[in-house]
Coordinates of N, CA, C and O in Angstrom, one line a residue:
M1 N 159.4 128.8 46.5 CA 158.1 129.8 46.4 C 157.3 129.0 45.5 O 157.6 129.0 44.7
V2 N 156.3 128.7 45.5 CA 155.3 128.6 44.4 C 154.3 129.4 43.6 O 153.8 130.7 44.2
N3 N 154.3 129.9 42.3 CA 153.6 130.9 42.0 C 152.3 130.6 41.7 O 151.5 129.4 42.2
V4 N 151.6 131.8 42.3 CA 149.8 131.3 42.5 C 148.5 132.2 41.5 O 149.2 133.1 40.1
A5 N 147.5 131.7 41.4 CA 147.0 132.5 40.0 C 146.7 133.8 40.6 O 146.6 134.1 41.2
A6 N 145.9 134.2 39.0 CA 145.7 135.4 39.8 C 144.4 136.1 40.4 O 144.5 136.8 40.9
R7 N 143.7 135.2 40.3 CA 143.0 135.4 41.7 C 143.3 135.4 43.5 O 142.8 136.1 43.7
K8 N 144.1 134.3 43.3 CA 144.7 134.9 44.8 C 146.1 136.3 44.8 O 146.0 136.3 46.1
T9 N 146.7 136.4 43.8 CA 147.4 137.5 44.1 C 146.1 139.0 44.7 O 146.6 139.2 44.9
K10 N 144.5 139.2 43.5 CA 144.0 139.8 44.0 C 143.8 139.7 45.3 O 143.7 141.0 46.2
L11 N 143.4 138.8 45.9 CA 143.3 138.4 47.3 C 144.5 138.8 48.4 O 144.3 139.7 49.6
Y12 N 146.0 138.5 47.9 CA 146.9 139.2 48.5 C 146.9 140.8 48.8 O 147.0 141.3 49.3
E13 N 146.6 141.4 47.8 CA 146.5 142.7 47.4 C 145.7 143.3 47.9 O 145.8 144.5 49.1
K14 N 144.2 142.9 48.2 CA 143.2 143.1 49.5 C 143.9 143.4 50.6 O 143.4 144.3 51.3
M15 N 144.7 142.3 51.0 CA 144.8 142.3 52.2 C 145.8 143.4 52.8 O 146.3 144.4 53.9
I16 N 146.6 143.3 51.1 CA 148.3 144.3 51.6 C 147.0 146.1 51.9 O 147.7 146.4 53.1
R17 N 146.3 146.0 51.3 CA 145.6 147.7 51.5 C 145.0 147.8 52.8 O 144.9 148.5 53.3
S18 N 144.1 146.4 53.4 CA 143.9 146.5 55.2 C 145.0 146.5 55.2 O 144.1 146.9 56.6
L19 N 145.5 145.9 56.1 CA 147.2 146.6 56.8 C 147.7 147.7 56.6 O 147.9 148.7 57.7
G20 N 147.7 148.6 55.4 CA 147.7 150.4 55.4 C 149.1 149.7 55.6 O 150.2 149.6 55.4
D21 N 149.4 151.1 56.5 CA 150.3 151.3 57.2 C 150.9 150.6 58.1 O 152.0 150.6 58.9
A22 N 150.6 149.5 58.5 CA 150.6 148.2 59.5 C 151.6 147.6 58.7 O 152.6 147.3 59.2
L23 N 151.5 147.9 57.7 CA 152.8 146.9 57.0 C 153.9 147.7 56.1 O 154.3 148.6 56.1
W24 N 155.2 147.0 56.9 CA 156.7 147.2 56.1 C 156.9 147.5 54.4 O 156.9 147.9 54.0
T25 N 156.9 145.7 54.5 CA 157.2 144.9 53.1 C 156.8 143.9 52.9 O 156.3 143.2 54.2
C26 N 156.9 143.7 51.6 CA 155.9 142.4 51.8 C 156.9 141.7 50.1 O 156.9 142.1 49.2
S27 N 156.7 140.1 50.2 CA 157.7 139.7 49.7 C 156.4 139.7 47.8 O 155.1 140.5 47.4
D28 N 156.8 139.2 46.9 CA 156.6 139.5 45.4 C 155.4 138.1 46.0 O 155.1 137.6 46.1
M29 N 153.5 138.8 45.0 CA 152.4 138.9 45.4 C 152.2 137.8 44.4 O 150.9 137.2 44.8
S30 N 152.8 137.1 43.6 CA 152.4 136.2 42.9 C 153.4 135.0 43.0 O 153.2 133.9 42.4
K31 N 153.7 134.8 44.0 CA 154.7 133.8 44.5 C 153.8 133.1 45.9 O 152.9 134.0 47.0
R32 N 153.8 132.2 46.0 CA 153.3 131.5 47.8 C 154.4 131.1 48.1 O 155.4 129.8 47.7
P33 N 154.4 131.1 50.1 CA 153.4 132.6 50.4 C 154.0 133.4 50.1 O 155.1 133.9 49.2
L34 N 153.0 134.3 51.0 CA 153.6 135.6 51.2 C 154.1 136.2 52.4 O 153.5 135.2 53.0
V35 N 155.2 137.0 52.0 CA 155.8 137.2 53.1 C 155.5 138.5 53.9 O 155.9 139.3 52.6
L36 N 155.6 138.5 54.7 CA 154.8 140.3 55.5 C 156.1 140.4 56.7 O 156.2 139.6 57.0
Q37 N 156.5 141.6 56.6 CA 156.9 142.4 57.8 C 156.1 143.7 58.1 O 156.2 144.6 57.4
L38 N 155.8 143.5 59.3 CA 154.7 144.1 60.0 C 155.9 145.1 60.7 O 156.5 144.8 61.7
I39 N 155.0 145.6 61.0 CA 155.4 147.1 61.9 C 154.4 147.6 63.4 O 155.0 148.0 63.7
K40 N 153.1 147.0 62.4 CA 152.1 147.6 64.0 C 151.4 145.8 63.4 O 151.0 145.3 62.1
P41 N 150.7 144.7 64.5 CA 150.9 145.8 65.8 C 152.1 145.8 66.6 O 152.0 146.1 67.2
Y42 N 152.8 144.5 66.4 CA 154.3 144.0 67.0 C 155.1 144.7 65.3 O 154.9 144.5 64.2
K43 N 156.2 144.7 65.2 CA 157.2 144.5 64.4 C 157.7 142.5 64.4 O 158.6 142.5 65.1
I44 N 156.4 142.3 63.7 CA 157.4 141.1 63.1 C 156.9 140.5 61.6 O 156.8 141.0 60.9
E45 N 157.7 139.0 61.4 CA 157.6 138.8 60.2 C 156.7 137.9 60.5 O 156.6 137.1 61.3
V46 N 155.8 137.3 58.8 CA 155.2 136.3 59.1 C 154.6 135.9 57.8 O 155.2 136.4 56.7
T47 N 154.3 134.4 57.5 CA 154.9 134.0 56.2 C 153.2 133.6 56.3 O 153.0 132.2 57.0
V48 N 152.6 134.2 55.4 CA 151.3 133.4 55.5 C 150.8 132.6 54.2 O 151.2 132.4 53.3
Y49 N 150.4 131.7 54.6 CA 149.4 130.3 53.6 C 148.1 131.4 53.4 O 147.5 130.5 54.3
L50 N 147.3 132.0 53.1 CA 146.0 132.6 52.5 C 145.1 131.3 51.5 O 145.3 131.0 50.9
F51 N 144.4 131.2 52.6 CA 143.1 130.7 51.7 C 141.8 130.8 51.9 O 140.8 131.5 52.3
L52 N 140.8 131.1 50.2 CA 139.6 131.4 50.5 C 138.4 130.7 51.7 O 138.9 129.2 50.7
G53 N 138.5 131.0 52.1 CA 136.9 130.3 52.9 C 135.8 130.5 52.4 O 135.2 131.0 51.6
T54 N 134.8 129.0 52.2 CA 133.7 128.7 50.9 C 132.6 127.8 52.7 O 133.2 126.9 53.8
N55 N 131.9 127.9 51.7 CA 130.4 126.9 52.6 C 129.8 126.7 51.3 O 128.0 126.9 51.2
P56 N 130.3 125.6 51.2 CA 129.5 125.1 50.1 C 128.5 124.2 50.5 O 128.4 123.4 51.2
P57 N 127.7 124.3 49.1 CA 126.4 123.2 50.2 C 126.6 121.1 50.0 O 127.3 121.6 48.9
G58 N 126.7 120.5 50.9 CA 126.5 118.9 50.9 C 127.9 119.0 51.7 O 129.1 119.7 51.5
G59 N 128.0 118.4 52.9 CA 129.1 117.7 52.7 C 129.7 118.7 54.4 O 130.7 117.9 55.4
R60 N 129.6 119.7 54.3 CA 129.4 120.3 55.9 C 128.1 120.7 56.4 O 127.3 120.7 56.0
R61 N 128.1 121.1 57.8 CA 126.8 121.2 58.6 C 126.6 123.0 58.5 O 127.2 123.5 58.2
D62 N 125.4 122.5 58.5 CA 124.9 124.1 58.2 C 125.5 124.8 59.8 O 125.6 124.3 60.4
G63 N 126.4 126.1 59.0 CA 126.1 127.2 59.7 C 127.8 127.3 59.7 O 128.6 127.6 60.9
E64 N 128.6 126.3 59.1 CA 130.5 125.7 58.6 C 130.8 126.8 57.3 O 130.5 126.4 56.4
Y65 N 131.8 127.1 57.6 CA 132.8 127.1 56.6 C 134.1 126.3 56.6 O 134.6 124.9 57.5
K66 N 134.4 126.1 55.0 CA 135.6 125.3 56.0 C 137.3 125.5 54.6 O 136.9 127.0 53.8
I67 N 138.1 125.7 54.8 CA 139.2 125.5 53.7 C 139.4 124.6 53.6 O 139.9 123.2 54.4
T68 N 140.5 124.3 52.5 CA 141.3 123.1 51.8 C 142.5 122.9 51.8 O 143.5 124.2 51.3
L69 N 143.6 123.2 52.8 CA 144.8 122.9 53.0 C 145.5 122.2 51.9 O 145.4 120.9 52.2
T70 N 146.8 123.2 51.4 CA 147.7 121.9 50.2 C 148.7 122.6 50.8 O 148.6 124.5 50.6
S71 N 149.8 122.3 51.0 CA 151.1 123.5 51.0 C 151.8 123.4 49.9 O 151.7 122.6 48.6
P72 N 152.8 124.6 49.9 CA 153.0 124.7 48.2 C 154.0 123.5 48.0 O 154.9 122.7 49.1
G73 N 153.7 122.9 46.4 CA 154.6 122.2 46.2 C 154.0 120.1 46.6 O 154.4 119.9 46.5
Q74 N 153.4 120.2 47.3 CA 151.9 119.5 48.2 C 152.3 118.2 46.7 O 151.0 118.8 46.2
Q75 N 152.3 117.2 47.3 CA 151.6 116.1 45.7 C 150.7 115.2 46.2 O 151.1 114.6 47.6
R76 N 149.7 115.1 45.6 CA 148.3 114.3 46.0 C 149.1 112.9 46.8 O 150.4 112.6 46.4
R77 N 148.9 112.2 48.8 CA 148.9 110.9 49.0 C 150.3 111.1 49.5 O 151.1 110.1 50.0
T78 N 150.5 112.7 49.8 CA 151.8 113.0 50.6 C 151.2 114.2 51.9 O 150.2 114.2 51.8
R79 N 152.6 113.8 53.0 CA 152.2 114.7 54.0 C 152.3 116.3 53.4 O 153.8 116.5 53.2
G80 N 151.8 117.2 54.0 CA 152.1 118.7 54.5 C 152.6 119.5 55.3 O 151.8 118.9 56.7
N81 N 153.2 120.2 55.6 CA 153.5 121.4 56.3 C 153.3 122.8 56.0 O 153.9 122.6 54.5
F82 N 153.2 123.6 57.0 CA 153.7 124.6 56.9 C 155.0 125.6 57.2 O 154.8 125.9 58.1
E83 N 155.8 125.9 55.9 CA 157.3 126.0 56.3 C 157.2 128.1 56.8 O 156.7 128.4 56.7
S84 N 157.7 128.1 58.0 CA 158.1 129.3 58.5 C 158.8 130.2 57.5 O 158.8 131.2 57.7
G85 N 160.1 129.4 57.0 CA 161.6 131.0 56.4 C 161.8 130.8 57.5 O 161.9 130.8 59.1
S86 N 161.5 132.6 57.9 CA 162.2 133.5 58.2 C 161.5 134.1 59.2 O 161.2 134.7 60.7
G87 N 159.9 133.8 58.6 CA 158.6 134.9 59.9 C 157.8 133.2 60.3 O 158.4 132.3 60.3
I88 N 157.0 134.0 61.1 CA 155.5 133.1 61.7 C 154.8 132.8 60.2 O 154.2 133.2 60.1
P89 N 154.9 130.8 61.0 CA 153.5 130.2 60.0 C 152.6 131.6 60.2 O 152.1 131.0 61.7
L90 N 151.3 131.5 58.9 CA 149.9 132.0 59.9 C 149.3 131.1 58.2 O 149.2 131.9 57.4
I91 N 148.5 130.5 59.3 CA 147.2 130.1 57.7 C 146.0 130.7 58.0 O 145.4 131.2 59.4
L92 N 146.2 131.5 56.4 CA 144.6 133.0 57.1 C 143.9 132.2 56.1 O 144.0 131.6 54.4
A93 N 142.6 132.3 56.5 CA 141.0 131.9 55.7 C 140.7 133.7 55.2 O 140.8 134.8 56.4
Y94 N 140.4 133.8 53.8 CA 139.2 134.8 54.2 C 138.1 134.5 52.9 O 137.5 133.7 52.5
I95 N 137.1 135.2 53.9 CA 136.2 135.3 53.5 C 135.0 136.1 52.5 O 135.3 137.3 53.4
E96 N 134.7 136.2 51.5 CA 134.9 137.4 50.8 C 133.4 138.0 50.8 O 133.4 139.1 50.5
D97 N 132.9 137.4 51.1 CA 131.4 137.8 51.2 C 130.8 138.6 52.2 O 129.8 139.4 52.9
Y98 N 131.8 138.7 53.2 CA 132.0 139.0 54.4 C 132.7 140.4 54.7 O 133.2 140.7 55.7
D99 N 133.6 139.9 53.9 CA 135.6 140.5 54.6 C 136.0 140.3 55.3 O 136.3 141.7 56.5
V100 N 136.1 139.1 56.0 CA 136.4 138.9 57.0 C 137.7 137.8 56.7 O 137.6 136.6 55.7
Y101 N 138.7 137.9 57.6 CA 140.2 136.7 58.0 C 140.0 136.1 59.6 O 139.1 136.4 60.2
V102 N 140.1 135.2 58.9 CA 140.5 133.6 60.0 C 141.9 133.7 60.2 O 142.1 132.8 59.1
F103 N 142.3 133.5 61.5 CA 143.3 133.6 61.7 C 144.0 132.6 62.2 O 142.6 131.8 63.4
F104 N 144.3 131.2 61.9 CA 144.2 129.4 62.2 C 145.4 129.6 63.1 O 147.0 130.5 62.8
N105 N 146.2 128.5 64.0 CA 146.7 128.4 64.6 C 148.3 127.0 64.1 O 147.5 126.4 63.6
N106 N 148.8 127.6 63.7 CA 149.7 126.6 62.6 C 150.4 125.3 63.5 O 150.6 124.6 62.4
R107 N 150.2 125.1 64.8 CA 150.9 124.5 65.6 C 149.5 123.3 64.9 O 149.6 122.2 65.5
F108 N 148.4 123.2 65.3 CA 147.3 122.9 65.2 C 147.2 122.4 63.6 O 146.3 120.5 63.4
H109 N 148.2 122.0 62.5 CA 147.6 121.8 61.5 C 149.3 121.5 61.1 O 149.6 122.3 59.8
T110 N 149.6 120.4 61.0 CA 150.8 119.9 60.5 C 150.5 118.8 60.3 O 149.9 118.1 61.1
N111 N 151.5 117.9 59.7 CA 151.9 116.7 59.0 C 149.9 116.3 58.7 O 150.1 115.1 58.6
F112 N 149.6 117.3 57.5 CA 148.6 117.0 56.9 C 148.2 115.9 55.5 O 149.0 116.7 55.0
G113 N 147.2 115.9 55.2 CA 147.2 115.2 53.8 C 146.8 116.7 52.8 O 146.1 117.4 53.2
Y114 N 147.1 115.4 52.1 CA 146.7 117.0 51.0 C 145.8 116.9 50.5 O 144.2 116.3 50.8
N115 N 145.0 118.2 50.6 CA 143.7 118.8 50.3 C 142.9 118.4 51.8 O 141.6 118.2 51.7
T116 N 143.4 118.5 53.4 CA 142.1 118.3 54.2 C 141.5 119.3 54.8 O 142.5 120.8 53.8
N117 N 140.4 119.1 54.9 CA 138.9 120.7 55.3 C 139.9 121.3 56.7 O 139.9 119.8 57.4
V118 N 139.7 122.4 56.7 CA 139.4 122.9 58.1 C 138.5 123.9 58.2 O 138.0 124.5 57.2
Q119 N 137.6 123.4 58.9 CA 136.1 124.1 59.2 C 136.5 125.1 60.0 O 136.8 124.4 61.3
F120 N 135.5 125.7 60.3 CA 135.0 126.7 61.6 C 133.2 127.5 61.3 O 133.1 126.7 60.6
K121 N 133.7 127.5 62.0 CA 132.1 128.1 62.9 C 131.4 129.3 61.6 O 132.0 130.2 62.0
Q122 N 130.5 129.6 61.3 CA 130.2 131.0 60.7 C 130.0 132.1 61.6 O 129.8 133.3 61.8
E123 N 129.6 131.4 62.7 CA 129.1 132.0 64.4 C 130.2 133.5 64.4 O 130.6 134.1 64.5
L124 N 131.7 132.5 63.9 CA 133.1 133.7 63.9 C 132.5 134.6 62.8 O 133.4 135.7 63.5
V125 N 132.3 134.2 61.9 CA 132.6 135.5 60.8 C 131.4 136.6 61.2 O 132.3 137.1 60.9
F126 N 130.6 135.7 62.0 CA 129.3 136.8 61.9 C 129.5 137.7 63.3 O 129.5 139.4 63.2
N127 N 130.4 137.4 64.3 CA 131.1 138.0 65.2 C 132.0 139.0 64.9 O 131.9 140.2 65.5
A128 N 132.8 138.5 64.1 CA 133.7 139.5 63.2 C 133.0 141.2 62.7 O 133.6 142.2 62.7
V129 N 131.9 140.6 62.2 CA 131.3 141.4 61.4 C 130.4 142.4 61.9 O 131.2 143.6 62.0
R130 N 130.1 141.8 62.8 CA 129.5 142.6 64.4 C 131.0 143.8 65.3 O 130.2 144.6 65.2
D131 N 131.4 143.0 65.4 CA 131.9 143.0 66.9 C 134.0 143.8 66.1 O 134.4 144.6 66.2
G132 N 134.5 143.2 64.9 CA 135.7 143.8 64.9 C 136.5 142.5 64.2 O 137.1 142.5 63.4
V133 N 136.4 142.2 65.3 CA 137.2 141.1 65.8 C 136.7 140.2 66.9 O 136.1 140.7 67.6
S134 N 136.1 139.2 66.7 CA 135.8 137.7 67.9 C 137.2 136.7 67.5 O 137.7 136.7 66.5
R135 N 137.0 135.8 68.8 CA 137.2 134.5 69.1 C 136.6 133.2 69.2 O 135.7 133.7 70.1
M136 N 137.2 132.6 69.0 CA 136.6 130.6 69.5 C 137.7 129.9 69.5 O 138.9 130.3 68.2
T137 N 137.2 129.5 70.4 CA 137.9 128.0 70.3 C 136.7 126.7 70.0 O 136.6 126.8 70.3
K138 N 138.3 126.6 68.9 CA 137.0 124.9 68.0 C 137.5 124.0 69.0 O 137.9 123.5 70.3
E139 N 136.9 122.5 69.1 CA 136.9 121.1 69.9 C 137.6 120.9 69.9 O 137.8 120.2 70.8
N140 N 139.0 121.0 68.9 CA 140.6 120.1 69.5 C 141.3 121.0 70.0 O 142.4 121.0 70.4
G141 N 140.9 122.4 70.5 CA 141.2 123.4 71.8 C 141.8 124.5 70.7 O 142.1 125.3 71.8
E142 N 141.8 124.8 69.4 CA 142.4 125.4 68.6 C 141.0 127.0 68.9 O 139.7 127.2 69.1
T143 N 142.5 127.6 69.0 CA 141.6 129.5 69.0 C 141.9 130.0 68.0 O 143.1 130.2 67.5
I144 N 140.6 130.1 67.4 CA 141.1 130.9 66.3 C 140.1 132.1 66.0 O 139.4 132.6 66.7
I145 N 140.6 133.5 64.9 CA 140.1 134.6 65.5 C 139.5 135.5 64.2 O 140.1 134.0 62.8
G146 N 138.8 135.7 64.2 CA 138.1 136.2 62.7 C 137.7 137.9 63.1 O 137.8 138.5 64.0
A147 N 138.2 139.0 62.1 CA 138.7 140.2 61.4 C 138.3 140.3 60.9 O 138.3 140.1 59.3
R148 N 137.2 141.6 60.6 CA 137.1 142.7 59.5 C 138.5 142.9 58.3 O 138.9 143.0 59.6
G149 N 138.2 143.3 57.6 CA 139.3 144.0 56.3 C 139.4 144.7 57.4 O 140.9 145.1 57.7
R150 N 138.9 145.3 57.7 CA 139.5 147.0 58.4 C 140.0 146.8 60.1 O 140.6 147.7 60.2
N151 N 139.9 145.5 61.1 CA 140.3 145.5 61.5 C 141.4 144.6 61.6 O 141.2 143.8 62.6
I152 N 142.0 144.1 60.5 CA 142.9 143.3 60.6 C 144.1 143.2 60.9 O 144.8 142.5 61.6
V153 N 145.3 144.6 61.4 CA 145.9 144.8 62.0 C 144.9 144.4 63.6 O 145.4 143.6 64.6
D154 N 144.1 144.9 64.0 CA 143.6 143.8 65.4 C 143.3 143.0 65.6 O 143.7 141.8 66.5
G155 N 143.1 141.7 64.1 CA 142.8 140.7 64.2 C 144.8 139.9 64.3 O 144.9 139.1 65.0
F156 N 145.6 140.8 64.1 CA 147.0 140.0 63.7 C 147.5 140.1 65.7 O 148.1 139.5 65.6
K157 N 146.9 141.4 66.4 CA 147.0 141.6 67.6 C 146.7 140.1 68.5 O 147.2 139.9 69.3
E158 N 145.2 139.7 67.9 CA 144.7 138.6 68.6 C 145.2 137.3 68.7 O 145.8 136.6 69.6
W159 N 146.2 137.3 67.4 CA 146.2 135.8 66.6 C 147.7 135.6 67.4 O 148.6 135.1 68.5
F160 N 148.7 136.5 67.7 CA 149.5 136.9 68.0 C 149.4 136.4 69.4 O 150.7 136.2 70.1
K161 N 148.6 136.8 70.6 CA 148.1 136.6 71.8 C 148.2 135.0 71.9 O 148.5 134.9 72.8
V162 N 147.2 134.6 71.3 CA 146.8 133.5 71.5 C 148.6 132.3 71.1 O 148.0 131.3 71.9
L163 N 149.0 132.7 70.1 CA 150.3 132.4 69.9 C 150.8 131.6 71.0 O 152.7 130.7 71.6
C164 N 150.7 133.2 71.6 CA 151.9 133.2 72.5 C 151.4 133.0 74.6 O 152.4 132.7 75.1
S165 N 150.5 132.3 74.7 CA 149.4 131.8 75.2 C 150.0 130.2 75.7 O 150.2 129.4 75.2

């Protein structure tokens, strides 16, 4: 596990509050990855790799957000992977402006370069704001889930359905 900055610890804390009574326990929030033991919507252990979703000007098409992948301890010019430990690995983006979480399928993000960008459409974020939970299939075939903070448990449920399909 790798120590995280205070800002990421605050994002973890916000996610933990959103999970409410769906959370049984979690690992030390000052370390990365964060391991959650959920009791809702299913009793599962999830290893969370949380990234801040951004839409900086330049380099991105209009209407796109991105996260920048780096696995714990990954060095420049090396390949990275997200380890599951004892839980199911989850790549999760958080969009602060809209309080929306975006759930990715780890199987589509293996053996990646240092600081690899992963894009997703703002339409997913806006639909999650409107509907609570949204779903979108990317051009590469990956289905991603968006969920407002207050609907994060439903987001986990949809994400797990995608993993099992």
